[in-house]
Tab-separated table of C-alpha atoms in Angstrom:
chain	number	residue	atom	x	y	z
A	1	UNK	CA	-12.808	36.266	77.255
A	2	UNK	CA	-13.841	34.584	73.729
A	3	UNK	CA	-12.935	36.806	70.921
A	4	UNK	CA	-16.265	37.419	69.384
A	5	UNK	CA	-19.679	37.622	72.040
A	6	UNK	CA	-22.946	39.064	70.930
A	7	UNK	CA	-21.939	42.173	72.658
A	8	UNK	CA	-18.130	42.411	71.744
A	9	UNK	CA	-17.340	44.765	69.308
A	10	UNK	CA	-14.053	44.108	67.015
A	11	UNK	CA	-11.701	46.093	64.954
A	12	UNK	CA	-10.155	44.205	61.847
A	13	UNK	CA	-8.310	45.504	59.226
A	14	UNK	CA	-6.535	44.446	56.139
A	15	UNK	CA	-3.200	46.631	55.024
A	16	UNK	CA	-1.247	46.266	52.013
A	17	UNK	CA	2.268	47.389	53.631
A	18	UNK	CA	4.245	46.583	50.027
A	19	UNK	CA	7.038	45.702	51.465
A	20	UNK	CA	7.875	44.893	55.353
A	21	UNK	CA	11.176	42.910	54.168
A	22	UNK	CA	13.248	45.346	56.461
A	23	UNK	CA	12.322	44.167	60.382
A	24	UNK	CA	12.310	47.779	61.629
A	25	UNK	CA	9.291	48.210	59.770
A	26	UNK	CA	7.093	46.246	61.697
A	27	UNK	CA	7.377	48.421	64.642
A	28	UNK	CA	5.456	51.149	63.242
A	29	UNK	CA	2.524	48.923	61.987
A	30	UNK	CA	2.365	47.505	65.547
A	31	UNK	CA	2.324	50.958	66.607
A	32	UNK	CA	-1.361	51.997	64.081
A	33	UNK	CA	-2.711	48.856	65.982
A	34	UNK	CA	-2.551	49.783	68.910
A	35	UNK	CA	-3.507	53.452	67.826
A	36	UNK	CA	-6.460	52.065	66.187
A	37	UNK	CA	-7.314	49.884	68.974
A	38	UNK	CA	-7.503	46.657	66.733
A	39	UNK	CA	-7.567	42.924	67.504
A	40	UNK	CA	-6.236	41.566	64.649
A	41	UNK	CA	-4.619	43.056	61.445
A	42	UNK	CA	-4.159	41.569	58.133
A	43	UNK	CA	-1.159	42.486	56.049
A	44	UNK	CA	-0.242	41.239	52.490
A	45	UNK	CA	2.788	42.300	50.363
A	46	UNK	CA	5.440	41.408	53.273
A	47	UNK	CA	8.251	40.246	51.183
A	48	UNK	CA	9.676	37.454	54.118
A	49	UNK	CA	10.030	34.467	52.991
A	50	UNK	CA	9.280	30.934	55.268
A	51	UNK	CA	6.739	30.944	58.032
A	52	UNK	CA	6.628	31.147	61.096
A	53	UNK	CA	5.675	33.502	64.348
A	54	UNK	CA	7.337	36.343	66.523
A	55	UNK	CA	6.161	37.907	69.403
A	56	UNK	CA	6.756	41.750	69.809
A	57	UNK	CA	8.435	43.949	72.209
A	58	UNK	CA	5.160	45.597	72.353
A	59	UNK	CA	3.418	42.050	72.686
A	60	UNK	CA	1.696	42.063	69.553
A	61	UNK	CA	2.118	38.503	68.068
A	62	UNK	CA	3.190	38.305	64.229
A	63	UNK	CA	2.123	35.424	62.149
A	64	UNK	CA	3.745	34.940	58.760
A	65	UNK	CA	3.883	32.628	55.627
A	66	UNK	CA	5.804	33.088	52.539
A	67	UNK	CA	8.084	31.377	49.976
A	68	UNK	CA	8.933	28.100	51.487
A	69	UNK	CA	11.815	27.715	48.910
A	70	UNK	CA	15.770	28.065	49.908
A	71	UNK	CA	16.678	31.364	48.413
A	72	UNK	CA	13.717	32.549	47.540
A	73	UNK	CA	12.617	35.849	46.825
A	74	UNK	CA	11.549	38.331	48.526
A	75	UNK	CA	8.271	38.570	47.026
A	76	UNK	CA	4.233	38.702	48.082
A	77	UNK	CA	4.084	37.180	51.260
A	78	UNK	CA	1.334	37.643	54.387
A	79	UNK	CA	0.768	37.654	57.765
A	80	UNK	CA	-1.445	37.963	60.728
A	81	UNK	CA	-0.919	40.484	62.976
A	82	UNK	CA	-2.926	39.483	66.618
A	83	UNK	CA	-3.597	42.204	69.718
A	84	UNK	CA	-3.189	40.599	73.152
A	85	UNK	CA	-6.738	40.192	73.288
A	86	UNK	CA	-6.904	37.857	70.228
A	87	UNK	CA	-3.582	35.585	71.145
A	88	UNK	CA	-6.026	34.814	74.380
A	89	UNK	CA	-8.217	33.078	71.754
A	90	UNK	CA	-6.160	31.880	69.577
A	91	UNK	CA	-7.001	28.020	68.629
A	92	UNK	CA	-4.277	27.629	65.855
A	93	UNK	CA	-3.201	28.722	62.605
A	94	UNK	CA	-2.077	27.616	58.981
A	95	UNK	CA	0.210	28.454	56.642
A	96	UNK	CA	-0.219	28.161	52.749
A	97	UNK	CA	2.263	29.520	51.092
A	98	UNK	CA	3.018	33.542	50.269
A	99	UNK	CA	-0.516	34.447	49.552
A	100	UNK	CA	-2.850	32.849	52.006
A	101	UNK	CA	-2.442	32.737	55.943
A	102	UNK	CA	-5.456	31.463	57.700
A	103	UNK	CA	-6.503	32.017	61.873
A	104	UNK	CA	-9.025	30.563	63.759
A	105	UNK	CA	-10.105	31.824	67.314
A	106	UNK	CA	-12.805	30.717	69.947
A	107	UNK	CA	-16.215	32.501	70.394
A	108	UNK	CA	-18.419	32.996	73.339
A	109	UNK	CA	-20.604	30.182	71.725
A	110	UNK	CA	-19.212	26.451	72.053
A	111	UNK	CA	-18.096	24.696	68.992
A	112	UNK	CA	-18.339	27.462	66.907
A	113	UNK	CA	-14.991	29.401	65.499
A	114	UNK	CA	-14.261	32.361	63.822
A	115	UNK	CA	-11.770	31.695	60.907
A	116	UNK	CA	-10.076	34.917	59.413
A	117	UNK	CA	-8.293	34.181	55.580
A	118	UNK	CA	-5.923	37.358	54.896
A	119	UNK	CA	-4.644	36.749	51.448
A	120	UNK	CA	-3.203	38.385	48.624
A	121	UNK	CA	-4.527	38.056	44.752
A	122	UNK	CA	-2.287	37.852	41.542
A	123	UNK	CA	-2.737	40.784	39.468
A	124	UNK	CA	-4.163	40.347	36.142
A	125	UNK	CA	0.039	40.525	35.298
A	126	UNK	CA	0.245	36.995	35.593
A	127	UNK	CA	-1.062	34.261	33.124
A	128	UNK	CA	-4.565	32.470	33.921
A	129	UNK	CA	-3.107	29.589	35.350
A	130	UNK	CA	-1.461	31.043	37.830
A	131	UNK	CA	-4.687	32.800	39.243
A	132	UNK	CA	-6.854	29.728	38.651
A	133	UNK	CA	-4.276	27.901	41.494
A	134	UNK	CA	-4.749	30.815	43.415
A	135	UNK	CA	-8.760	30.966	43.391
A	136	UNK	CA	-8.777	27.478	43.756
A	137	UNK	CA	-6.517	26.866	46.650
A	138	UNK	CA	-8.156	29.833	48.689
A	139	UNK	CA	-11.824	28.229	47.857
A	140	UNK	CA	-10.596	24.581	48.972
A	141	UNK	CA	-9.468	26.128	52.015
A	142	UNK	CA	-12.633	28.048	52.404
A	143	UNK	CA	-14.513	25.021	52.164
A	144	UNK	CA	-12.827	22.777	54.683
A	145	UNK	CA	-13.920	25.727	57.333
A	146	UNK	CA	-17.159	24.103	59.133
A	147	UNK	CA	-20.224	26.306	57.884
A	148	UNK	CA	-21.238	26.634	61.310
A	149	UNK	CA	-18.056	28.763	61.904
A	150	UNK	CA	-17.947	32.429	61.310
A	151	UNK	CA	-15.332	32.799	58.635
A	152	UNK	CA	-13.906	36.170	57.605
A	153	UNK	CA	-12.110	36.593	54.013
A	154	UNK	CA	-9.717	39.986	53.693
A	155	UNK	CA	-7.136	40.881	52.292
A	156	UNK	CA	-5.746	42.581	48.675
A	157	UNK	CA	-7.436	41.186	45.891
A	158	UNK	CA	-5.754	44.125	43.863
A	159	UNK	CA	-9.516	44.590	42.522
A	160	UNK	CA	-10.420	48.230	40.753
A	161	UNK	CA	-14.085	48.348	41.394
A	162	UNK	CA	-14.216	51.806	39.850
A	163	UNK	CA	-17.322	54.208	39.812
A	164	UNK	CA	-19.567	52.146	37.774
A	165	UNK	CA	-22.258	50.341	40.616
A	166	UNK	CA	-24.312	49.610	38.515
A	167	UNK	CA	-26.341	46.179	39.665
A	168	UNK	CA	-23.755	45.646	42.762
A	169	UNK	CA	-25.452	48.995	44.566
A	170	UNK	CA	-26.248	46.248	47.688
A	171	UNK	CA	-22.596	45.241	47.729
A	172	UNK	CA	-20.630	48.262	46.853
A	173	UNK	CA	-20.409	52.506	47.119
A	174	UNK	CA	-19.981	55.246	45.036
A	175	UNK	CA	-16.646	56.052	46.302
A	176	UNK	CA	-14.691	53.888	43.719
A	177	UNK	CA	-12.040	55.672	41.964
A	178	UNK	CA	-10.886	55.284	37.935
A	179	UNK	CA	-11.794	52.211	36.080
A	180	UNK	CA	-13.017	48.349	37.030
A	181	UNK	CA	-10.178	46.149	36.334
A	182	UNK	CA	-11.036	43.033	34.506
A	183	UNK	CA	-10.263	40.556	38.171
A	184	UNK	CA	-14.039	39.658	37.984
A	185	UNK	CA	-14.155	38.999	34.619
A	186	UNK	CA	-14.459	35.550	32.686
A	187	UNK	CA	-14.162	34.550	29.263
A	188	UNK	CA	-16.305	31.852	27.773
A	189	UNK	CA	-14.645	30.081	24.425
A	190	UNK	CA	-17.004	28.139	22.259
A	191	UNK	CA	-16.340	26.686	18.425
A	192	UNK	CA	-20.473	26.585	18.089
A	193	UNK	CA	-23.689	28.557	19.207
A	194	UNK	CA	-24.746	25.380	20.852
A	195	UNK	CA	-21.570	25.025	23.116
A	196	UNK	CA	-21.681	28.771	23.828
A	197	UNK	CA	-25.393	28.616	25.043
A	198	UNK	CA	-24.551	25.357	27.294
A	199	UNK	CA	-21.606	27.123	29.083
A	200	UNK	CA	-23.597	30.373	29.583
A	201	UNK	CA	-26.191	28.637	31.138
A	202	UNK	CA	-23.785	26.331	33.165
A	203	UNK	CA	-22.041	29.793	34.370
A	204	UNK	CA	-25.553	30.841	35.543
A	205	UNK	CA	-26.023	27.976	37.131
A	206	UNK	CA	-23.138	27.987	39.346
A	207	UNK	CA	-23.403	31.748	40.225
A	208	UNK	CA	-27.147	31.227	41.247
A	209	UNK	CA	-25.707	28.331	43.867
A	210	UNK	CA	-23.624	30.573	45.620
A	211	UNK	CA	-25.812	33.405	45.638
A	212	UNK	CA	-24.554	35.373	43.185
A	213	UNK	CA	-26.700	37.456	40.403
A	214	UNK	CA	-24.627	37.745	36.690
A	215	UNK	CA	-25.756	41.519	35.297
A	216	UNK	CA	-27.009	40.331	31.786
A	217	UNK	CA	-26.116	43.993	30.524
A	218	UNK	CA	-22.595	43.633	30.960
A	219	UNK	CA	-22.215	40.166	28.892
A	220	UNK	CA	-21.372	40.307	25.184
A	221	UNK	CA	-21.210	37.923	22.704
A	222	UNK	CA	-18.362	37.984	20.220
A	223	UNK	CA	-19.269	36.131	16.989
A	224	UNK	CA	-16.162	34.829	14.579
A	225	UNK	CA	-16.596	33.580	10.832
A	226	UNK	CA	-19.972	31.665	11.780
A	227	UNK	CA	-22.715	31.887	9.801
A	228	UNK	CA	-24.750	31.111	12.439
A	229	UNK	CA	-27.537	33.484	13.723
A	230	UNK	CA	-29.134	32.253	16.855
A	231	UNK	CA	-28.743	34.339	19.641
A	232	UNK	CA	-27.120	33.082	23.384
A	233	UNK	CA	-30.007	33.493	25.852
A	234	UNK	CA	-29.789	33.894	29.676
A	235	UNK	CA	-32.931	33.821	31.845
A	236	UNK	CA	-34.766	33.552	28.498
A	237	UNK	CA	-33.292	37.115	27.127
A	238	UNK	CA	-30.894	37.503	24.450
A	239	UNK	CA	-27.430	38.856	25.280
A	240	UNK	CA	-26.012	41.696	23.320
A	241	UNK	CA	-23.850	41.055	19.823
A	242	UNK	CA	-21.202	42.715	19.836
A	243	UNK	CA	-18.295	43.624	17.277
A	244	UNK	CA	-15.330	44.680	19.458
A	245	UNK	CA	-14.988	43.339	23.198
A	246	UNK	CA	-12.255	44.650	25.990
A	247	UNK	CA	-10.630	41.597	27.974
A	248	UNK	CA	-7.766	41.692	30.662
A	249	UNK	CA	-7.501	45.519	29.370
A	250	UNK	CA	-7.512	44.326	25.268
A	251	UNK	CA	-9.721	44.985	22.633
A	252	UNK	CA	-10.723	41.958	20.823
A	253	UNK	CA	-12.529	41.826	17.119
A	254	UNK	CA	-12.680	39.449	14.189
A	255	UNK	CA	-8.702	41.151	13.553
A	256	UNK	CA	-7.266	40.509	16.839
A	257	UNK	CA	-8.227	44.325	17.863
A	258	UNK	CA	-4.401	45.132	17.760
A	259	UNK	CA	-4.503	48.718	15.778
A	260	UNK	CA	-7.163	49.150	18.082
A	261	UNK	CA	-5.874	48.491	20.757
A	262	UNK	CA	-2.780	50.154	20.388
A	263	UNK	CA	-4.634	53.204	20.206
A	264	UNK	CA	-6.590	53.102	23.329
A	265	UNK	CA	-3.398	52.226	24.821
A	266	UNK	CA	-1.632	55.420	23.537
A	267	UNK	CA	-4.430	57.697	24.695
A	268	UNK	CA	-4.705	56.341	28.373
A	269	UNK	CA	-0.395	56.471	28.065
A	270	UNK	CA	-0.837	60.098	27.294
A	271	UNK	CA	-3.449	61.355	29.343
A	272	UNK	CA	-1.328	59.492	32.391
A	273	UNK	CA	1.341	62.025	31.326
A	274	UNK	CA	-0.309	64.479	31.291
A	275	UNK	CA	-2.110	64.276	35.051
A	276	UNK	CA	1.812	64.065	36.030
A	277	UNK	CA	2.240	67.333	34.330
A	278	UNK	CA	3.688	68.990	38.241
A	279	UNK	CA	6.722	66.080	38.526
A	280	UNK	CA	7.841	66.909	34.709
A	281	UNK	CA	7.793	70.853	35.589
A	282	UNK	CA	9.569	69.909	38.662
A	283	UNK	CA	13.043	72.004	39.223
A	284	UNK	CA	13.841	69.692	42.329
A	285	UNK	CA	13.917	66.644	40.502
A	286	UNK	CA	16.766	65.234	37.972
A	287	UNK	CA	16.050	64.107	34.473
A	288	UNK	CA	17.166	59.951	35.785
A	289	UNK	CA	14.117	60.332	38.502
A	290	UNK	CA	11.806	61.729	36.163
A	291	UNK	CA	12.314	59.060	33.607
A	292	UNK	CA	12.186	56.468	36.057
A	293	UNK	CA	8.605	57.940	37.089
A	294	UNK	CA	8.082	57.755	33.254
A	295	UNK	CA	9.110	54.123	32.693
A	296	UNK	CA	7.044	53.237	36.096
A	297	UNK	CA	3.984	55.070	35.249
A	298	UNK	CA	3.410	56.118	31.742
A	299	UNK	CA	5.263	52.862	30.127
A	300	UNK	CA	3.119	50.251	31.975
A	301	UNK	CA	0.142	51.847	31.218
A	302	UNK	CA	1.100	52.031	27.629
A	303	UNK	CA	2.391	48.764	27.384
A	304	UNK	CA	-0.193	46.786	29.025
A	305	UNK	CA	-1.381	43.561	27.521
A	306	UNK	CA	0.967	44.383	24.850
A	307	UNK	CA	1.832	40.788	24.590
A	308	UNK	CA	-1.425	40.021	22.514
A	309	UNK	CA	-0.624	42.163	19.889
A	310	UNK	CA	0.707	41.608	16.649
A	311	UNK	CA	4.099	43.314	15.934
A	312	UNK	CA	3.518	44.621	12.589
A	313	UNK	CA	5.691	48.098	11.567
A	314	UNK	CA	3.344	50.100	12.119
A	315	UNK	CA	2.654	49.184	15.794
A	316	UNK	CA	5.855	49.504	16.226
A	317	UNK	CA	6.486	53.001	14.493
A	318	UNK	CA	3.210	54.386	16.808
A	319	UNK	CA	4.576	53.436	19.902
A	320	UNK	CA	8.437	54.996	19.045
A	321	UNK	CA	6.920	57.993	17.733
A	322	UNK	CA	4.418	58.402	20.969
A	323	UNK	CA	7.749	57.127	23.518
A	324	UNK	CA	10.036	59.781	21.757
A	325	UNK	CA	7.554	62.642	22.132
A	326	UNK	CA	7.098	62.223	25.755
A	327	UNK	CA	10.814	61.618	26.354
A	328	UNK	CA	11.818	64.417	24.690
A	329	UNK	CA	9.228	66.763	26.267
A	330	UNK	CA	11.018	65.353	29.570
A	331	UNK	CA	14.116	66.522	28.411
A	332	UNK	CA	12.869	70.193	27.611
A	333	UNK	CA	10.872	70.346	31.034
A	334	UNK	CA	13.841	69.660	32.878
């Protein structure tokens, strides 16, 4: 029986698992498939490295793909995992590398496929290259899928779409938690008003082809040492002049936003700390886990994008003095 009819119905899910690296752990996941009655389950963050395919005890069949490299490390990584059902189907599958697997099955109708991409996204951690090779590899392979196919895209685009719907109401809820990261956003770099307007409009452009509508009130325009006035237009409106700008989690201004910056950085440190007030009150837990939960928790938010700022004393003395607080509240807790 084809794996998708017009009276079928089809359980798929995508799972970020973090870390499957020891084999005993696939046993359980099996396990919530069957529980959950699914056909085929996407899973990112697997940490093996290679590629390749194992069949269960259980009869669940596992399809991997990781770092190809000797020695590699035990990093990312993805996999397919397919119900009994679905390995019936099963025309083939591809490996490309340790963030995109790709699956294609047969349907009731002839010549027509259903392709399923699991994949998993850089973070906004790594530099833009390395997410422009990501987007780019998964859209080439998107676009070598016949259009008359039925092709499914999942997976863990580690995305915040926070509460804010605003525009995307077709596409998205209202049960986003905390704040949109910046994994949708794009900067535009111009030395004139002229080259500005020309790649705003080219932007449009491309969004329009594919469907997709840019919100004008969420665009800015950042003006440096120009004496120029002209606004950038889209769709024949002007777009908001701005003085500051947030990017990839930064303030930017005519300054570099640093002092700033730094700022917002300390407040969303400290009000992190303080919504963990229960684990530094805790008498069960040592003063080595709870700094650990400090460094993992309250440091990374604080330090975020801190490598655009400009290391001037001052920084530097805000960020001791705000670190040394903290710690030694830690210490007093405990």
């Amino acid at each position: 029986m084809p794996l998708l009819t017009t009276r079928a119905t089809i359980h798929l899910v995508t799972l970020n698992v973090r870390t499957m690296w020891k084999t005993k752990k696939v046993f359980p996941i099996a396990a919530e498939m069957r529980r959950y009655n699914l056909e085929v389950l996407g899973i990112s963050e697997t940490h093996w490295t290679q590629f390749g395919q194992q069949r269960l005890t259980s009869r669940e069949l596992l399809l991997y793909s990781g770092h190809d490299e000797k020695n590699a490390t035990h990093t990312q990584g993805v996999a397919l995992m397919l119900s009994k059902q679905a390995q019936n189907t099963l025309i083939g599958w591809e490996s490309h590398g340790p963030r995109i697997i790709k699956v294609s099955f047969k349907t009731k109708k002839e010549g027509i496929s259903m392709n399923i991409i699991e994949c998993y996204a850089p973070t906004n951690d790594y530099n833009e290259d390395a997410r422009d090779q990501f987007y780019n590899r998964l859209q080439s392979i998107i676009e070598k899928c016949p259009t008359k196919d039925l092709t499914i895209l999942m997976g863990e685009f580690n995305a915040k779409v926070g509460t804010d719907n605003n525009g995307y109401e077709e596409i998205m809820g209202r049960q986003g938690l905390g704040e949109r990261n910046e994994n949708d956003d794009l900067a535009l770099l111009s030395q004139t008003q002229q080259q500005m307007q020309e790649k705003t409009t080219g932007v449009a452009a491309a969004s329009a082809a594919v469907s997709f509508n840019i919100h004008k009130g969420k665009i800015k325009n950042l003006q440096y040492n120009t004496a120029c006035t002209n606004p950038v237009t889209l769709d024949g409106e002007d777009l908001e002049d701005v003085k500051t700008v947030t990017y990839l989690g930064s303030i930017i201004d005519k300054h570099s936003g640093s002092d700033a910056d730094v700022k917002e950085r300390i407040g969303k440190a400290r009000a992190t700390y303080l919504q963990m007030k229960n684990i530094w009150n805790s008498k069960q837990l040592s003063t080595n886990t709870k700094v650990r939960v400090f460094n993992t928790n309250v440091k990374t938010v604080l330090l975020y994008g801190a490598e655009t700022w400009r290391t001037t004393k001052a920084i530097l003395k805000k960020i001791q003095v705000f670190t040394q607080n903290t710690s030694d509240q830690l210490v007093r807790h405990y």
